[in-house]
């Protein structure tokens, strides 16, 4: 499955949550059990380290990248009757780009092998990565399921903040409205939305040290937003 979407649209959070539910179902014997492993392009020093990490997560073996690539190809090509289904999440796939594109190519190719029992959940920002890479090589036989995450709407952002607050009355209703509308209009990025809330909370805490404690209001949100959009770089561009 190929999952794409701009930053902060909940791709990583959603996949983690879905896996958690599936693992729960497997524990209750509602689903066949499976092994879940994940790698993240951002945490690899080099794209080829993906092979090393995947092999280590699957078997505990530590070998060089080229050796790991050979072992993995062999593993997914040969029948293993007792092998469990493996779900591999590859987050930040964009960063596994190599000149020959072989890492990405293999990630899309292994699951198509008859004996692999491998499901890959690839997450990326770029929507057409599969077409841009290799895909003339394998596109035809790829039954790639795709899912694209859309930027959050203001209602959804409002819900995310409210669920995070977990009914603690720390924000004025209008303040939540303001930040949700502002971020939805700009990018729909939940991470940015939560960052603004966090900063507004700090501003509020700092201001109320001198006076009586108060909750986060629209003025705190406005100040946090102004701060975030007035970095020296942005000012220079203006
Ligand atoms: N539906 C949601 N409910 C609660 N929190 C959410 C939801 N969606 C996103 N978040 C929170 O917003 C932040 C960003 O989400 P996430 O990391 O999943 O984005 P992403 O799409 O993976 O972004 P990137 O492309 O930058 O990796 C996280 O802190 C996450 O917990
Ligand atoms: Mg992510």
mmCIF file of C-alpha atoms and ligand atoms in Angstrom:
data_model
loop_
_atom_site.group_PDB
_atom_site.id
_atom_site.type_symbol
_atom_site.label_atom_id
_atom_site.label_comp_id
_atom_site.label_asym_id
_atom_site.label_seq_id
_atom_site.Cartn_x
_atom_site.Cartn_y
_atom_site.Cartn_z
ATOM 1 C CA UNK A 1 0.000 0.000 0.000
ATOM 2 C CA UNK A 2 1.259 3.425 -0.920
ATOM 3 C CA UNK A 3 0.219 6.225 1.418
ATOM 4 C CA UNK A 4 0.934 9.836 0.535
ATOM 5 C CA UNK A 5 0.080 13.281 1.782
ATOM 6 C CA UNK A 6 1.623 16.595 2.765
ATOM 7 C CA UNK A 7 3.241 16.941 6.234
ATOM 8 C CA UNK A 8 1.055 16.798 9.321
ATOM 9 C CA UNK A 9 -1.937 15.098 7.713
ATOM 10 C CA UNK A 10 -1.801 12.202 10.170
ATOM 11 C CA UNK A 11 -0.194 9.487 8.032
ATOM 12 C CA UNK A 12 2.221 8.164 10.641
ATOM 13 C CA UNK A 13 -0.246 8.568 13.498
ATOM 14 C CA UNK A 14 -3.044 6.828 11.580
ATOM 15 C CA UNK A 15 -0.963 3.853 10.456
ATOM 16 C CA UNK A 16 0.315 3.349 14.017
ATOM 17 C CA UNK A 17 -3.230 3.444 15.332
ATOM 18 C CA UNK A 18 -4.478 0.987 12.687
ATOM 19 C CA UNK A 19 -1.616 -1.413 13.463
ATOM 20 C CA UNK A 20 -2.419 -1.167 17.167
ATOM 21 C CA UNK A 21 -6.042 -2.157 16.434
ATOM 22 C CA UNK A 22 -4.967 -5.033 14.179
ATOM 23 C CA UNK A 23 -2.535 -6.322 16.802
ATOM 24 C CA UNK A 24 -5.338 -6.198 19.341
ATOM 25 C CA UNK A 25 -7.560 -8.169 16.965
ATOM 26 C CA UNK A 26 -4.786 -10.718 16.429
ATOM 27 C CA UNK A 27 -4.383 -11.120 20.179
ATOM 28 C CA UNK A 28 -8.102 -11.823 20.460
ATOM 29 C CA UNK A 29 -7.770 -14.422 17.678
ATOM 30 C CA UNK A 30 -9.999 -12.392 15.381
ATOM 31 C CA UNK A 31 -7.135 -12.190 12.879
ATOM 32 C CA UNK A 32 -4.195 -14.450 12.026
ATOM 33 C CA UNK A 33 -1.178 -13.176 13.939
ATOM 34 C CA UNK A 34 1.406 -11.154 12.061
ATOM 35 C CA UNK A 35 4.767 -9.586 12.692
ATOM 36 C CA UNK A 36 4.996 -5.812 12.513
ATOM 37 C CA UNK A 37 8.269 -4.021 11.871
ATOM 38 C CA UNK A 38 9.009 -0.464 10.838
ATOM 39 C CA UNK A 39 11.822 1.600 9.425
ATOM 40 C CA UNK A 40 12.028 5.333 8.835
ATOM 41 C CA UNK A 41 13.935 6.923 5.970
ATOM 42 C CA UNK A 42 14.778 9.912 8.135
ATOM 43 C CA UNK A 43 16.574 7.739 10.693
ATOM 44 C CA UNK A 44 18.828 5.987 8.182
ATOM 45 C CA UNK A 45 22.303 7.293 7.466
ATOM 46 C CA UNK A 46 22.112 5.900 3.945
ATOM 47 C CA UNK A 47 19.194 4.445 1.943
ATOM 48 C CA UNK A 48 20.971 1.077 1.679
ATOM 49 C CA UNK A 49 20.882 0.839 5.471
ATOM 50 C CA UNK A 50 17.203 -0.033 4.951
ATOM 51 C CA UNK A 51 18.274 -3.581 4.014
ATOM 52 C CA UNK A 52 20.447 -3.857 7.114
ATOM 53 C CA UNK A 53 17.672 -2.715 9.433
ATOM 54 C CA UNK A 54 14.953 -4.856 7.894
ATOM 55 C CA UNK A 55 17.103 -7.983 8.056
ATOM 56 C CA UNK A 56 18.083 -7.250 11.638
ATOM 57 C CA UNK A 57 14.468 -6.679 12.676
ATOM 58 C CA UNK A 58 13.407 -9.928 11.005
ATOM 59 C CA UNK A 59 16.254 -12.234 11.992
ATOM 60 C CA UNK A 60 18.536 -10.429 14.426
ATOM 61 C CA UNK A 61 21.433 -10.818 11.971
ATOM 62 C CA UNK A 62 23.800 -7.899 11.514
ATOM 63 C CA UNK A 63 25.473 -7.858 8.113
ATOM 64 C CA UNK A 64 26.584 -5.349 5.491
ATOM 65 C CA UNK A 65 24.024 -3.647 3.274
ATOM 66 C CA UNK A 66 24.865 -5.579 0.126
ATOM 67 C CA UNK A 67 24.818 -8.900 1.971
ATOM 68 C CA UNK A 68 21.514 -8.000 3.641
ATOM 69 C CA UNK A 69 19.995 -7.197 0.230
ATOM 70 C CA UNK A 70 20.957 -10.647 -1.056
ATOM 71 C CA UNK A 71 19.638 -12.424 2.050
ATOM 72 C CA UNK A 72 16.333 -10.535 1.967
ATOM 73 C CA UNK A 73 15.801 -11.221 -1.739
ATOM 74 C CA UNK A 74 16.446 -14.902 -1.067
ATOM 75 C CA UNK A 75 14.143 -14.958 1.942
ATOM 76 C CA UNK A 76 11.239 -13.433 0.028
ATOM 77 C CA UNK A 77 11.808 -15.674 -2.988
ATOM 78 C CA UNK A 78 11.830 -19.013 -1.229
ATOM 79 C CA UNK A 79 8.867 -20.707 0.407
ATOM 80 C CA UNK A 80 8.939 -20.742 4.186
ATOM 81 C CA UNK A 81 5.987 -22.822 5.377
ATOM 82 C CA UNK A 82 6.132 -21.593 8.941
ATOM 83 C CA UNK A 83 6.759 -17.982 8.100
ATOM 84 C CA UNK A 84 4.333 -15.515 9.602
ATOM 85 C CA UNK A 85 2.926 -12.671 7.577
ATOM 86 C CA UNK A 86 5.108 -9.616 7.982
ATOM 87 C CA UNK A 87 3.787 -6.080 7.850
ATOM 88 C CA UNK A 88 6.593 -3.636 7.153
ATOM 89 C CA UNK A 89 5.961 0.062 7.567
ATOM 90 C CA UNK A 90 8.401 2.243 5.637
ATOM 91 C CA UNK A 91 7.939 5.803 6.847
ATOM 92 C CA UNK A 92 9.491 8.781 5.022
ATOM 93 C CA UNK A 93 9.994 6.679 1.906
ATOM 94 C CA UNK A 94 10.954 9.825 -0.087
ATOM 95 C CA UNK A 95 14.335 9.731 1.606
ATOM 96 C CA UNK A 96 15.185 6.260 0.306
ATOM 97 C CA UNK A 97 15.826 7.668 -3.133
ATOM 98 C CA UNK A 98 19.076 6.421 -4.695
ATOM 99 C CA UNK A 99 20.502 7.071 -8.111
ATOM 100 C CA UNK A 100 19.691 3.578 -9.308
ATOM 101 C CA UNK A 101 16.459 3.592 -7.304
ATOM 102 C CA UNK A 102 17.170 0.020 -6.274
ATOM 103 C CA UNK A 103 16.087 0.331 -2.635
ATOM 104 C CA UNK A 104 12.649 1.649 -3.562
ATOM 105 C CA UNK A 105 12.417 -0.797 -6.414
ATOM 106 C CA UNK A 106 13.017 -3.734 -4.082
ATOM 107 C CA UNK A 107 10.540 -2.460 -1.512
ATOM 108 C CA UNK A 108 7.831 -2.462 -4.175
ATOM 109 C CA UNK A 109 9.007 -5.692 -5.729
ATOM 110 C CA UNK A 110 9.384 -8.026 -2.712
ATOM 111 C CA UNK A 111 5.674 -8.076 -1.814
ATOM 112 C CA UNK A 112 4.861 -9.216 -5.363
ATOM 113 C CA UNK A 113 6.986 -12.360 -4.915
ATOM 114 C CA UNK A 114 4.849 -15.447 -4.503
ATOM 115 C CA UNK A 115 6.373 -16.650 -1.236
ATOM 116 C CA UNK A 116 7.118 -13.355 0.449
ATOM 117 C CA UNK A 117 4.113 -13.132 2.825
ATOM 118 C CA UNK A 118 5.086 -9.498 3.024
ATOM 119 C CA UNK A 119 2.859 -6.458 3.160
ATOM 120 C CA UNK A 120 4.502 -3.071 2.837
ATOM 121 C CA UNK A 121 2.917 0.129 4.022
ATOM 122 C CA UNK A 122 4.998 2.826 2.365
ATOM 123 C CA UNK A 123 4.444 6.389 3.545
ATOM 124 C CA UNK A 124 5.674 9.414 1.618
ATOM 125 C CA UNK A 125 4.987 13.066 0.934
ATOM 126 C CA UNK A 126 5.315 12.707 -2.825
ATOM 127 C CA UNK A 127 2.168 11.470 -4.477
ATOM 128 C CA UNK A 128 3.582 10.073 -7.692
ATOM 129 C CA UNK A 129 6.738 8.434 -6.395
ATOM 130 C CA UNK A 130 5.760 4.991 -7.731
ATOM 131 C CA UNK A 131 5.373 6.440 -11.227
ATOM 132 C CA UNK A 132 8.495 8.524 -11.058
ATOM 133 C CA UNK A 133 10.677 5.668 -9.926
ATOM 134 C CA UNK A 134 11.163 2.441 -11.639
ATOM 135 C CA UNK A 135 7.647 1.975 -12.190
ATOM 136 C CA UNK A 136 7.948 1.327 -15.854
ATOM 137 C CA UNK A 137 9.863 -1.722 -14.673
ATOM 138 C CA UNK A 138 7.168 -3.148 -12.431
ATOM 139 C CA UNK A 139 4.182 -0.865 -12.750
ATOM 140 C CA UNK A 140 2.258 -3.273 -14.895
ATOM 141 C CA UNK A 141 2.205 -6.046 -12.324
ATOM 142 C CA UNK A 142 1.830 -3.822 -9.336
ATOM 143 C CA UNK A 143 -1.578 -4.011 -7.808
ATOM 144 C CA UNK A 144 -0.587 -1.114 -5.646
ATOM 145 C CA UNK A 145 -3.298 0.084 -3.300
ATOM 146 C CA UNK A 146 -3.082 3.809 -2.810
ATOM 147 C CA UNK A 147 -4.328 6.120 -0.189
ATOM 148 C CA UNK A 148 -3.814 9.836 -0.147
ATOM 149 C CA UNK A 149 -4.268 11.874 3.004
ATOM 150 C CA UNK A 150 -5.885 15.269 2.606
ATOM 151 C CA UNK A 151 -5.041 18.323 4.738
ATOM 152 C CA UNK A 152 -7.228 18.493 7.829
ATOM 153 C CA UNK A 153 -10.285 20.700 7.728
ATOM 154 C CA UNK A 154 -10.914 23.193 10.472
ATOM 155 C CA UNK A 155 -13.540 20.922 12.069
ATOM 156 C CA UNK A 156 -11.102 18.011 12.178
ATOM 157 C CA UNK A 157 -8.347 20.171 13.675
ATOM 158 C CA UNK A 158 -10.818 21.384 16.267
ATOM 159 C CA UNK A 159 -11.611 17.758 17.131
ATOM 160 C CA UNK A 160 -7.932 16.820 17.353
ATOM 161 C CA UNK A 161 -7.247 19.657 19.819
ATOM 162 C CA UNK A 162 -10.317 18.802 21.866
ATOM 163 C CA UNK A 163 -9.409 15.125 22.042
ATOM 164 C CA UNK A 164 -5.860 16.035 23.070
ATOM 165 C CA UNK A 165 -7.205 18.306 25.819
ATOM 166 C CA UNK A 166 -9.203 15.338 27.018
ATOM 167 C CA UNK A 167 -11.869 17.624 28.510
ATOM 168 C CA UNK A 168 -9.353 19.647 30.530
ATOM 169 C CA UNK A 169 -10.660 23.179 30.361
ATOM 170 C CA UNK A 170 -7.389 24.855 29.430
ATOM 171 C CA UNK A 171 -8.441 26.602 26.220
ATOM 172 C CA UNK A 172 -11.206 29.051 25.546
ATOM 173 C CA UNK A 173 -13.596 27.730 22.847
ATOM 174 C CA UNK A 174 -12.854 30.791 20.666
ATOM 175 C CA UNK A 175 -9.136 30.152 20.938
ATOM 176 C CA UNK A 176 -9.531 26.594 19.607
ATOM 177 C CA UNK A 177 -11.709 27.946 16.796
ATOM 178 C CA UNK A 178 -9.138 30.551 15.878
ATOM 179 C CA UNK A 179 -6.146 28.229 15.664
ATOM 180 C CA UNK A 180 -8.128 25.540 13.783
ATOM 181 C CA UNK A 181 -9.408 28.018 11.210
ATOM 182 C CA UNK A 182 -6.046 29.658 10.774
ATOM 183 C CA UNK A 183 -4.158 26.392 10.251
ATOM 184 C CA UNK A 184 -6.861 24.891 8.033
ATOM 185 C CA UNK A 185 -6.650 27.968 5.808
ATOM 186 C CA UNK A 186 -2.862 27.771 5.650
ATOM 187 C CA UNK A 187 -1.963 24.086 5.410
ATOM 188 C CA UNK A 188 -4.236 21.747 7.371
ATOM 189 C CA UNK A 189 -1.098 20.533 9.162
ATOM 190 C CA UNK A 190 -2.021 19.015 12.545
ATOM 191 C CA UNK A 191 1.562 19.177 13.764
ATOM 192 C CA UNK A 192 1.700 22.926 13.175
ATOM 193 C CA UNK A 193 -1.691 23.304 14.834
ATOM 194 C CA UNK A 194 -0.542 21.481 17.967
ATOM 195 C CA UNK A 195 2.745 23.439 17.964
ATOM 196 C CA UNK A 196 0.827 26.726 17.994
ATOM 197 C CA UNK A 197 -1.331 25.457 20.867
ATOM 198 C CA UNK A 198 1.765 24.396 22.793
ATOM 199 C CA UNK A 199 3.433 27.775 22.295
ATOM 200 C CA UNK A 200 0.230 29.642 23.181
ATOM 201 C CA UNK A 201 0.069 27.638 26.417
ATOM 202 C CA UNK A 202 3.625 28.696 27.276
ATOM 203 C CA UNK A 203 2.818 32.335 26.544
ATOM 204 C CA UNK A 204 -0.285 32.065 28.695
ATOM 205 C CA UNK A 205 1.602 30.393 31.566
ATOM 206 C CA UNK A 206 4.304 33.011 31.419
ATOM 207 C CA UNK A 207 1.796 35.873 31.427
ATOM 208 C CA UNK A 208 -0.197 34.452 34.322
ATOM 209 C CA UNK A 209 2.825 33.982 36.585
ATOM 210 C CA UNK A 210 2.369 37.582 37.570
ATOM 211 C CA UNK A 211 -1.394 37.532 37.750
ATOM 212 C CA UNK A 212 -4.045 34.982 38.589
ATOM 213 C CA UNK A 213 -3.867 31.749 36.564
ATOM 214 C CA UNK A 214 -5.889 31.891 33.395
ATOM 215 C CA UNK A 215 -6.754 29.730 30.419
ATOM 216 C CA UNK A 216 -5.451 30.084 26.866
ATOM 217 C CA UNK A 217 -7.315 32.844 25.055
ATOM 218 C CA UNK A 218 -7.417 34.216 21.536
ATOM 219 C CA UNK A 219 -4.729 36.789 22.326
ATOM 220 C CA UNK A 220 -2.273 34.012 23.294
ATOM 221 C CA UNK A 221 -3.008 32.140 20.073
ATOM 222 C CA UNK A 222 -2.527 35.304 18.015
ATOM 223 C CA UNK A 223 0.784 35.966 19.716
ATOM 224 C CA UNK A 224 1.958 32.386 19.109
ATOM 225 C CA UNK A 225 0.946 32.555 15.438
ATOM 226 C CA UNK A 226 2.685 35.913 14.961
ATOM 227 C CA UNK A 227 5.805 34.532 16.565
ATOM 228 C CA UNK A 228 5.808 31.470 14.342
ATOM 229 C CA UNK A 229 5.420 33.474 11.178
ATOM 230 C CA UNK A 230 7.933 36.156 12.015
ATOM 231 C CA UNK A 231 11.201 34.260 11.879
ATOM 232 C CA UNK A 232 14.177 36.287 10.606
ATOM 233 C CA UNK A 233 13.937 34.419 7.280
ATOM 234 C CA UNK A 234 10.298 35.238 6.746
ATOM 235 C CA UNK A 235 10.936 38.872 7.653
ATOM 236 C CA UNK A 236 13.806 38.960 5.193
ATOM 237 C CA UNK A 237 11.575 37.621 2.427
ATOM 238 C CA UNK A 238 8.957 40.229 3.228
HETATM 239 N N1 LIG B 1 -6.370 12.230 13.724
HETATM 240 C C1 LIG B 1 -5.510 12.642 14.656
HETATM 241 N N2 LIG B 1 -5.836 12.615 15.956
HETATM 242 C C2 LIG B 1 -4.969 13.047 16.890
HETATM 243 N N3 LIG B 1 -3.738 13.519 16.636
HETATM 244 C C3 LIG B 1 -3.359 13.575 15.356
HETATM 245 C C4 LIG B 1 -4.225 13.132 14.310
HETATM 246 N N4 LIG B 1 -3.583 13.313 13.127
HETATM 247 C C5 LIG B 1 -2.387 13.826 13.419
HETATM 248 N N5 LIG B 1 -2.238 13.987 14.752
HETATM 249 C C6 LIG B 1 -1.047 14.531 15.426
HETATM 250 O O1 LIG B 1 -0.469 15.508 14.580
HETATM 251 C C7 LIG B 1 0.938 15.346 14.493
HETATM 252 C C8 LIG B 1 1.343 15.102 13.062
HETATM 253 O O2 LIG B 1 0.780 13.885 12.588
HETATM 254 P P1 LIG B 1 1.651 12.786 11.815
HETATM 255 O O3 LIG B 1 3.012 12.689 12.411
HETATM 256 O O4 LIG B 1 0.868 11.533 11.736
HETATM 257 O O5 LIG B 1 1.742 13.471 10.374
HETATM 258 P P2 LIG B 1 2.370 12.885 9.039
HETATM 259 O O6 LIG B 1 1.298 12.912 8.022
HETATM 260 O O7 LIG B 1 3.030 11.575 9.307
HETATM 261 O O8 LIG B 1 3.433 14.002 8.672
HETATM 262 P P3 LIG B 1 4.880 13.870 7.937
HETATM 263 O O9 LIG B 1 4.591 13.773 6.467
HETATM 264 O O10 LIG B 1 5.579 15.140 8.280
HETATM 265 O O11 LIG B 1 5.551 12.656 8.490
HETATM 266 C C9 LIG B 1 1.298 14.216 15.440
HETATM 267 O O12 LIG B 1 1.671 14.779 16.681
HETATM 268 C C10 LIG B 1 0.005 13.440 15.567
HETATM 269 O O13 LIG B 1 -0.061 12.788 16.806
HETATM 270 MG MG1 LIG B 2 5.002 10.979 9.322
#
